[in-house]
Amino acid sequence: MVMWTSHVERLDDGALLASMAAGDANAASVFVRRHQRAVFGLAITMCGDPRLAEDVSQQTFERVWKHAGTYDARRAPVRAWMLTITRRLCIDAFRTNRSTPIDPFDLSALLPPASGSVEDAGVARAEVRGLRDALLGLPPEQRRVLLQASLGGRTAVEIAEIEQIPVGTVKTRLRLALARVRNEVRPVGVDDV
Amino acid sequence: MSERITCEAFDAAAAELAFELVDPEARDVLLAHAAGCDRCRAELESLSVTADLLVLLAPDGEPPMGFEQRAVEAMVGQRRSRRWLMLAAAAAVLFVVGLGIGSWRSHDDSTSTFRQAVLVDDHGASFGSASLAWSDDVVLTMSLKGLDAGDYRCLVETSDGRTHLVATWPIGAEGTGWWAVPLQLDARSVHSVLIQDDDGTPVASAVFN
């Protein structure tokens, strides 16, 4: 029943967070190694600027370290919780720095995911596939709006300017798209690791 | 003073709110409505959960050289202030059990050591795992599953036969949880970890050596 290992890599994400909340720097090191590509990938996708993306990524891990004890497994998998922090920081950063987020026409090219690291991190393959399939099942005009709001971090007004459509139309498409994805994707379980 | 809105108006902005893309003034109005409307509050909650999951579809990217080291140094750099917060939070438990938190010293990965053991009951059923990691500090981490909701006590047995109550932690209806607690013990002296329910009945144990 005893497993010996020379590294903390064997801890799942939830246990790593618990260790980080207790101040374990080894756990922090493993956590960064495990998730840095996902964090930087989202940051560079949203910000478009490598230097800004690096700053955002580092701030993400600092916040994870600081708030590890507040993670609620019932709400989201660890990776989604962490990437939500990244997304918020990106929005703050490119609104402050007025950097240019990724071209919305490129966002659709992000589907399907370019790498398998989501699965590697333990998020169930079927659940991620279900999320992706739900997006691919949307009408293209709804999918574009949804991706611009999510991975683009753009407001309805900004999307309306890009798409050359009324703001009300953007809000309607966004609401319909998000509700449809919600209805088609079952909640991701807490045992994501 | 605050503007009132209808459920229809809330619906129109709910998705944007779920993505946290509305300005602060509009957000306050929307949240004030949700606070007083069960239906809209539930709608916002479910949309927000979905909105948060969409970030999982972003592609990975290769960070610049040296990023990992810089990030960890930035995190651990917060350690001193975190230490005082943790001391305050842990003080009640540690006062009771007579365990303390060791002083912070410089971090050195090369000296870290780690042990892990499966938590099992008398019938061999698994309830997760216990991990003991130490370098400058000793941290016990528990990954738990399959437990009934309630409060559980965590005890550490050392090789001298003594048993130390480490903490009491709650488990919710989902039956899972992750716990971690720093120990001021020689990690090599830790023989096993025992989980008891709040009546003191043994639930599971993990033996390290």
Short mmCIF file of C-alpha atoms in Angstrom, two decimals:
data_model
loop_
_atom_site.label_atom_id
_atom_site.label_comp_id
_atom_site.label_asym_id
_atom_site.label_seq_id
_atom_site.Cartn_x
_atom_site.Cartn_y
_atom_site.Cartn_z
CA MET A 1 0.00 0.00 0.00
CA VAL A 2 3.03 2.30 0.18
CA MET A 3 4.17 4.20 -2.89
CA TRP A 4 7.54 5.87 -2.80
CA THR A 5 8.37 8.63 -5.20
CA SER A 6 11.00 11.30 -5.33
CA HIS A 7 8.64 14.01 -6.57
CA VAL A 8 5.38 15.64 -5.70
CA GLU A 9 4.24 15.13 -9.30
CA ARG A 10 2.02 12.30 -8.13
CA LEU A 11 -0.33 14.66 -6.33
CA ASP A 12 -3.50 15.48 -8.21
CA ASP A 13 -4.41 19.09 -8.88
CA GLY A 14 -6.71 19.39 -5.89
CA ALA A 15 -4.08 18.02 -3.55
CA LEU A 16 -1.47 20.34 -5.02
CA LEU A 17 -3.73 23.30 -4.32
CA ALA A 18 -4.27 22.12 -0.77
CA SER A 19 -0.52 21.83 -0.30
CA MET A 20 -0.01 25.27 -1.78
CA ALA A 21 -2.61 26.68 0.59
CA ALA A 22 -0.50 25.22 3.38
CA GLY A 23 2.54 27.01 1.98
CA ASP A 24 4.30 24.14 0.22
CA ALA A 25 6.63 25.62 -2.41
CA ASN A 26 7.35 22.19 -3.87
CA ALA A 27 3.69 21.87 -4.75
CA ALA A 28 3.79 25.31 -6.36
CA SER A 29 6.69 24.26 -8.52
CA VAL A 30 4.89 21.15 -9.72
CA PHE A 31 1.70 23.10 -10.32
CA VAL A 32 3.45 25.65 -12.54
CA ARG A 33 5.23 22.93 -14.49
CA ARG A 34 1.96 21.11 -15.05
CA HIS A 35 -0.14 24.08 -16.14
CA GLN A 36 2.19 26.72 -17.58
CA ARG A 37 1.46 25.83 -21.19
CA ALA A 38 -2.28 26.03 -20.70
CA VAL A 39 -2.03 29.37 -18.92
CA PHE A 40 0.37 30.89 -21.41
CA GLY A 41 -1.65 29.49 -24.30
CA LEU A 42 -4.82 31.21 -23.15
CA ALA A 43 -2.93 34.41 -22.35
CA ILE A 44 -1.28 34.64 -25.74
CA THR A 45 -4.58 33.76 -27.41
CA MET A 46 -6.37 36.59 -25.66
CA CYS A 47 -3.63 39.22 -25.46
CA GLY A 48 -1.73 38.56 -28.66
CA ASP A 49 1.39 40.12 -27.13
CA PRO A 50 4.00 37.65 -25.82
CA ARG A 51 5.37 40.01 -23.20
CA LEU A 52 1.90 40.84 -21.90
CA ALA A 53 0.97 37.17 -22.01
CA GLU A 54 3.97 36.30 -19.87
CA ASP A 55 3.08 38.97 -17.33
CA VAL A 56 -0.48 37.72 -17.19
CA SER A 57 0.66 34.13 -16.85
CA GLN A 58 2.95 34.95 -13.96
CA GLN A 59 0.20 36.94 -12.25
CA THR A 60 -2.12 33.97 -12.71
CA PHE A 61 0.18 31.67 -10.77
CA GLU A 62 0.72 34.28 -8.08
CA ARG A 63 -3.04 34.50 -7.62
CA VAL A 64 -3.42 30.73 -7.61
CA TRP A 65 -0.81 30.57 -4.87
CA LYS A 66 -2.48 33.34 -2.93
CA HIS A 67 -6.02 32.00 -3.27
CA ALA A 68 -5.39 28.25 -3.36
CA GLY A 69 -7.34 27.83 -0.16
CA THR A 70 -10.48 29.34 -1.68
CA TYR A 71 -10.78 26.87 -4.56
CA ASP A 72 -14.24 25.29 -4.64
CA ALA A 73 -14.21 21.92 -6.38
CA ARG A 74 -17.98 21.94 -6.70
CA ARG A 75 -17.89 24.87 -9.09
CA ALA A 76 -15.24 24.00 -11.63
CA PRO A 77 -12.24 21.76 -12.29
CA VAL A 78 -8.93 23.16 -11.10
CA ARG A 79 -7.81 23.95 -14.63
CA ALA A 80 -11.00 25.85 -15.48
CA TRP A 81 -10.75 27.78 -12.21
CA MET A 82 -7.14 28.69 -12.93
CA LEU A 83 -7.82 29.67 -16.55
CA THR A 84 -10.72 31.84 -15.48
CA ILE A 85 -8.20 33.80 -13.43
CA THR A 86 -6.02 34.09 -16.54
CA ARG A 87 -8.95 35.27 -18.61
CA ARG A 88 -9.89 37.99 -16.13
CA LEU A 89 -6.29 39.19 -15.98
CA CYS A 90 -6.12 39.26 -19.77
CA ILE A 91 -9.25 41.38 -20.00
CA ASP A 92 -7.87 43.79 -17.43
CA ALA A 93 -4.50 43.87 -19.19
CA PHE A 94 -5.62 44.56 -22.70
CA ARG A 95 -8.15 47.13 -21.58
CA THR A 96 -5.38 48.91 -19.67
CA ASN A 97 -2.70 48.52 -22.30
CA ARG A 98 -4.99 48.71 -25.29
CA SER A 99 -3.18 45.82 -26.86
CA THR A 100 -5.00 44.11 -29.68
CA PRO A 101 -6.67 40.83 -28.84
CA ILE A 102 -6.52 38.05 -31.36
CA ASP A 103 -8.40 38.57 -34.61
CA PRO A 104 -11.91 37.19 -34.12
CA PHE A 105 -11.68 35.48 -37.47
CA ASP A 106 -8.83 33.41 -36.07
CA LEU A 107 -10.81 32.28 -33.06
CA SER A 108 -12.84 29.70 -34.94
CA ALA A 109 -9.57 28.14 -36.04
CA LEU A 110 -8.95 27.31 -32.39
CA LEU A 111 -11.44 24.48 -32.64
CA PRO A 112 -10.64 21.72 -32.07
CA PRO A 113 -7.96 22.31 -29.40
CA ALA A 114 -4.48 22.31 -30.78
CA SER A 115 -3.03 20.02 -28.18
CA GLY A 116 -3.94 17.16 -25.94
CA SER A 117 -2.71 18.70 -22.74
CA VAL A 118 -6.21 19.24 -21.41
CA GLU A 119 -6.62 15.53 -21.31
CA ASP A 120 -3.12 15.14 -19.96
CA ALA A 121 -4.08 17.32 -17.03
CA GLY A 122 -6.85 14.96 -16.18
CA VAL A 123 -9.93 16.75 -17.42
CA ALA A 124 -12.09 14.01 -18.84
CA ARG A 125 -11.67 13.70 -22.57
CA ALA A 126 -15.38 13.14 -23.16
CA GLU A 127 -16.32 16.31 -21.31
CA VAL A 128 -13.91 18.49 -23.25
CA ARG A 129 -15.02 16.86 -26.47
CA GLY A 130 -18.62 17.54 -25.51
CA LEU A 131 -17.83 21.20 -24.97
CA ARG A 132 -16.09 21.44 -28.30
CA ASP A 133 -18.85 19.56 -30.09
CA ALA A 134 -21.46 21.86 -28.58
CA LEU A 135 -19.61 24.86 -30.00
CA LEU A 136 -19.21 23.23 -33.38
CA GLY A 137 -22.95 22.56 -33.37
CA LEU A 138 -23.79 26.23 -33.05
CA PRO A 139 -24.74 28.35 -36.05
CA PRO A 140 -21.50 30.00 -37.23
CA GLU A 141 -22.71 33.50 -36.37
CA GLN A 142 -23.48 32.42 -32.80
CA ARG A 143 -20.18 30.56 -32.44
CA ARG A 144 -18.23 33.61 -33.58
CA VAL A 145 -19.94 35.83 -31.04
CA LEU A 146 -19.45 33.29 -28.26
CA LEU A 147 -15.74 32.86 -28.99
CA GLN A 148 -15.19 36.59 -29.20
CA ALA A 149 -16.78 37.06 -25.79
CA SER A 150 -15.06 34.06 -24.21
CA LEU A 151 -11.55 33.71 -25.64
CA GLY A 152 -11.56 37.19 -27.14
CA GLY A 153 -12.77 38.97 -24.02
CA ARG A 154 -14.76 41.44 -26.13
CA THR A 155 -17.86 43.23 -24.95
CA ALA A 156 -21.13 43.20 -26.88
CA VAL A 157 -20.45 46.73 -28.13
CA GLU A 158 -17.01 45.76 -29.40
CA ILE A 159 -18.34 42.64 -31.08
CA ALA A 160 -21.11 44.70 -32.71
CA GLU A 161 -18.52 47.03 -34.20
CA ILE A 162 -16.47 44.14 -35.54
CA GLU A 163 -19.43 42.25 -36.92
CA GLN A 164 -21.21 45.36 -38.16
CA ILE A 165 -24.45 44.30 -36.50
CA PRO A 166 -26.63 45.91 -33.82
CA VAL A 167 -25.60 45.46 -30.18
CA GLY A 168 -28.98 43.89 -29.45
CA THR A 169 -28.31 41.23 -32.05
CA VAL A 170 -24.96 40.45 -30.47
CA LYS A 171 -26.56 40.06 -27.05
CA THR A 172 -29.24 37.79 -28.44
CA ARG A 173 -26.73 35.58 -30.24
CA LEU A 174 -24.50 35.45 -27.19
CA ARG A 175 -27.34 34.47 -24.90
CA LEU A 176 -28.67 31.82 -27.26
CA ALA A 177 -25.22 30.39 -27.87
CA LEU A 178 -24.22 30.19 -24.23
CA ALA A 179 -27.56 28.71 -23.19
CA ARG A 180 -27.33 26.10 -25.92
CA VAL A 181 -23.82 25.07 -24.90
CA ARG A 182 -24.95 24.91 -21.29
CA ASN A 183 -27.85 22.68 -22.20
CA GLU A 184 -25.69 20.31 -24.22
CA VAL A 185 -22.72 19.99 -21.92
CA ARG A 186 -23.24 18.18 -18.68
CA PRO A 187 -21.45 19.68 -15.72
CA VAL A 188 -17.84 18.67 -15.41
CA GLY A 189 -17.34 16.61 -12.29
CA VAL A 190 -15.17 17.65 -9.44
CA ASP A 191 -12.94 14.63 -9.85
CA ASP A 192 -10.98 16.23 -12.63
CA VAL A 193 -7.61 15.07 -11.58
CA MET B 1 -31.34 55.34 -6.12
CA SER B 2 -30.57 52.04 -7.82
CA GLU B 3 -32.12 51.34 -11.17
CA ARG B 4 -34.66 48.52 -11.30
CA ILE B 5 -34.80 46.17 -14.25
CA THR B 6 -37.14 43.43 -15.41
CA CYS B 7 -36.31 39.76 -15.83
CA GLU B 8 -36.44 40.28 -19.59
CA ALA B 9 -33.82 43.00 -19.36
CA PHE B 10 -31.74 40.76 -17.14
CA ASP B 11 -31.97 37.94 -19.66
CA ALA B 12 -30.69 40.20 -22.41
CA ALA B 13 -27.51 40.93 -20.46
CA ALA B 14 -27.07 37.68 -18.52
CA ALA B 15 -24.62 36.06 -20.92
CA GLU B 16 -22.42 39.13 -21.05
CA LEU B 17 -22.54 39.28 -17.28
CA ALA B 18 -21.58 35.60 -17.08
CA PHE B 19 -18.48 36.46 -19.10
CA GLU B 20 -17.83 39.42 -16.78
CA LEU B 21 -17.86 41.83 -19.69
CA VAL B 22 -20.34 44.43 -18.43
CA ASP B 23 -19.24 47.74 -16.94
CA PRO B 24 -19.35 48.12 -13.15
CA GLU B 25 -22.49 50.26 -13.06
CA ALA B 26 -24.50 47.86 -15.21
CA ARG B 27 -23.12 44.93 -13.27
CA ASP B 28 -24.32 46.39 -9.99
CA VAL B 29 -27.82 46.84 -11.38
CA LEU B 30 -27.92 43.32 -12.79
CA LEU B 31 -26.57 41.73 -9.62
CA ALA B 32 -29.03 43.69 -7.51
CA HIS B 33 -31.83 42.23 -9.60
CA ALA B 34 -30.40 38.71 -9.34
CA ALA B 35 -30.10 39.04 -5.59
CA GLY B 36 -33.85 39.46 -5.36
CA CYS B 37 -34.92 37.04 -8.08
CA ASP B 38 -34.35 33.31 -7.60
CA ARG B 39 -35.01 32.53 -11.23
CA CYS B 40 -32.50 35.05 -12.60
CA ARG B 41 -29.92 34.18 -9.95
CA ALA B 42 -30.09 30.51 -10.93
CA GLU B 43 -29.87 31.41 -14.61
CA LEU B 44 -26.78 33.54 -14.03
CA GLU B 45 -25.14 30.82 -11.95
CA SER B 46 -25.61 28.15 -14.61
CA LEU B 47 -24.50 30.43 -17.44
CA SER B 48 -21.43 31.44 -15.44
CA VAL B 49 -20.42 27.83 -14.88
CA THR B 50 -20.61 27.20 -18.62
CA ALA B 51 -18.79 30.44 -19.44
CA ASP B 52 -15.96 29.46 -17.10
CA LEU B 53 -15.59 26.08 -18.81
CA LEU B 54 -15.09 27.54 -22.28
CA VAL B 55 -11.55 28.60 -21.40
CA LEU B 56 -10.62 24.92 -21.45
CA LEU B 57 -10.76 25.05 -25.24
CA ALA B 58 -7.93 27.52 -25.60
CA PRO B 59 -4.85 26.02 -27.24
CA ASP B 60 -1.66 25.49 -25.28
CA GLY B 61 1.30 27.76 -25.83
CA GLU B 62 4.98 27.38 -25.07
CA PRO B 63 6.01 29.98 -22.48
CA PRO B 64 9.35 31.80 -22.81
CA MET B 65 12.51 30.18 -21.54
CA GLY B 66 12.85 30.47 -17.78
CA PHE B 67 9.20 31.22 -17.20
CA GLU B 68 8.68 28.35 -14.79
CA GLN B 69 11.49 29.49 -12.51
CA ARG B 70 10.38 33.12 -12.58
CA ALA B 71 6.78 32.20 -11.82
CA VAL B 72 7.69 29.98 -8.89
CA GLU B 73 10.03 32.61 -7.47
CA ALA B 74 7.24 35.20 -7.71
CA MET B 75 4.84 32.86 -5.93
CA VAL B 76 7.22 31.84 -3.17
CA GLY B 77 8.22 35.47 -2.78
CA GLN B 78 4.81 36.00 -1.24
CA ARG B 79 5.61 33.37 1.28
CA ARG B 80 6.56 35.52 4.21
CA SER B 81 3.27 37.38 4.27
CA ARG B 82 1.36 34.17 3.62
CA ARG B 83 3.09 32.65 6.56
CA TRP B 84 1.54 35.06 9.01
CA LEU B 85 -1.91 34.56 7.51
CA MET B 86 -1.50 30.83 7.76
CA LEU B 87 -0.26 31.04 11.30
CA ALA B 88 -3.35 32.98 12.26
CA ALA B 89 -5.65 30.54 10.49
CA ALA B 90 -3.98 27.48 11.93
CA ALA B 91 -3.44 28.82 15.40
CA ALA B 92 -6.62 27.42 16.91
CA VAL B 93 -6.01 23.90 15.67
CA LEU B 94 -2.34 23.90 16.42
CA PHE B 95 -2.90 25.22 19.93
CA VAL B 96 -5.11 22.26 20.70
CA VAL B 97 -2.97 19.55 19.20
CA GLY B 98 0.36 20.91 20.34
CA LEU B 99 1.85 20.90 16.89
CA GLY B 100 3.51 23.97 15.49
CA ILE B 101 4.52 25.35 12.19
CA GLY B 102 8.18 25.38 11.41
CA SER B 103 10.00 28.52 10.52
CA TRP B 104 10.31 29.47 6.88
CA ARG B 105 13.67 28.99 5.36
CA SER B 106 14.93 29.18 1.84
CA HIS B 107 13.40 26.71 -0.56
CA ASP B 108 15.57 24.06 -2.16
CA ASP B 109 13.95 21.54 -4.48
CA SER B 110 16.96 19.30 -4.45
CA THR B 111 16.38 18.34 -0.83
CA SER B 112 12.68 17.59 -1.10
CA THR B 113 11.34 14.14 -0.38
CA PHE B 114 7.94 12.67 -0.80
CA ARG B 115 5.99 9.67 0.38
CA GLN B 116 2.49 8.62 -0.50
CA ALA B 117 0.24 5.86 0.79
CA VAL B 118 -3.28 4.73 0.01
CA LEU B 119 -6.00 5.34 2.60
CA VAL B 120 -7.87 2.09 3.14
CA ASP B 121 -10.41 0.77 5.62
CA ASP B 122 -10.30 -2.61 7.36
CA HIS B 123 -11.78 -4.25 4.27
CA GLY B 124 -9.26 -2.78 1.89
CA ALA B 125 -11.61 -0.24 0.34
CA SER B 126 -9.79 2.89 -0.82
CA PHE B 127 -10.76 6.35 0.42
CA GLY B 128 -8.02 8.26 -1.36
CA SER B 129 -4.43 8.85 -0.44
CA ALA B 130 -2.17 10.58 2.05
CA SER B 131 1.02 12.29 0.97
CA LEU B 132 3.89 13.57 3.00
CA ALA B 133 6.24 16.06 1.36
CA TRP B 134 9.15 17.73 3.01
CA SER B 135 12.10 19.87 2.26
CA ASP B 136 12.43 22.75 4.71
CA ASP B 137 8.86 22.20 5.83
CA VAL B 138 6.78 19.09 6.29
CA VAL B 139 3.35 19.12 4.68
CA LEU B 140 0.75 16.39 4.97
CA THR B 141 -1.75 16.36 2.10
CA MET B 142 -4.89 14.25 1.95
CA SER B 143 -6.92 13.46 -1.18
CA LEU B 144 -10.20 11.98 -0.01
CA LYS B 145 -13.11 10.38 -1.78
CA GLY B 146 -16.09 8.19 -1.01
CA LEU B 147 -16.73 9.57 2.46
CA ASP B 148 -20.09 10.43 3.99
CA ALA B 149 -20.72 14.09 4.71
CA GLY B 150 -19.55 15.17 8.14
CA ASP B 151 -16.53 16.20 10.17
CA TYR B 152 -13.47 13.99 10.19
CA ARG B 153 -10.43 13.98 12.41
CA CYS B 154 -6.97 13.44 11.03
CA LEU B 155 -4.38 11.86 13.29
CA VAL B 156 -0.71 11.18 12.67
CA GLU B 157 1.03 8.28 14.38
CA THR B 158 4.76 8.60 14.82
CA SER B 159 7.30 5.82 15.15
CA ASP B 160 7.53 6.35 18.93
CA GLY B 161 3.92 5.18 19.20
CA ARG B 162 2.46 8.61 19.90
CA THR B 163 -0.66 9.81 18.13
CA HIS B 164 -1.06 13.47 17.18
CA LEU B 165 -4.41 15.00 16.32
CA VAL B 166 -3.57 17.20 13.35
CA ALA B 167 -6.90 18.79 12.54
CA THR B 168 -10.61 18.31 12.08
CA TRP B 169 -11.92 18.93 8.59
CA PRO B 170 -15.39 18.83 7.03
CA ILE B 171 -16.48 16.74 4.07
CA GLY B 172 -19.48 17.93 2.08
CA ALA B 173 -22.23 16.02 0.39
CA GLU B 174 -20.01 15.30 -2.61
CA GLY B 175 -17.88 13.06 -0.40
CA THR B 176 -14.56 14.38 -1.67
CA GLY B 177 -12.01 16.78 -0.31
CA TRP B 178 -8.40 17.85 -0.30
CA TRP B 179 -6.71 18.73 2.92
CA ALA B 180 -3.21 19.89 3.68
CA VAL B 181 -1.58 20.85 6.92
CA PRO B 182 2.01 21.72 7.86
CA LEU B 183 3.55 19.56 10.58
CA GLN B 184 6.38 20.30 12.96
CA LEU B 185 7.50 16.72 13.09
CA ASP B 186 10.42 14.82 11.68
CA ALA B 187 8.90 13.50 8.47
CA ARG B 188 10.84 10.27 8.82
CA SER B 189 9.15 9.63 12.14
CA VAL B 190 5.65 9.68 10.63
CA HIS B 191 4.46 6.10 10.53
CA SER B 192 0.84 6.39 9.51
CA VAL B 193 -2.19 8.63 9.12
CA LEU B 194 -5.61 7.79 10.54
CA ILE B 195 -8.98 9.28 9.63
CA GLN B 196 -11.74 9.10 12.24
CA ASP B 197 -15.31 10.27 12.08
CA ASP B 198 -16.47 12.80 14.65
CA ASP B 199 -17.40 9.97 17.04
CA GLY B 200 -13.82 8.76 17.01
CA THR B 201 -14.59 5.69 14.93
CA PRO B 202 -11.68 4.78 12.62
CA VAL B 203 -12.62 5.19 8.98
CA ALA B 204 -9.39 4.64 7.06
CA SER B 205 -5.66 4.65 7.54
CA ALA B 206 -2.54 5.00 5.44
CA VAL B 207 0.72 3.41 6.53
CA PHE B 208 3.93 4.98 5.27
CA ASN B 209 6.36 2.40 6.55
#
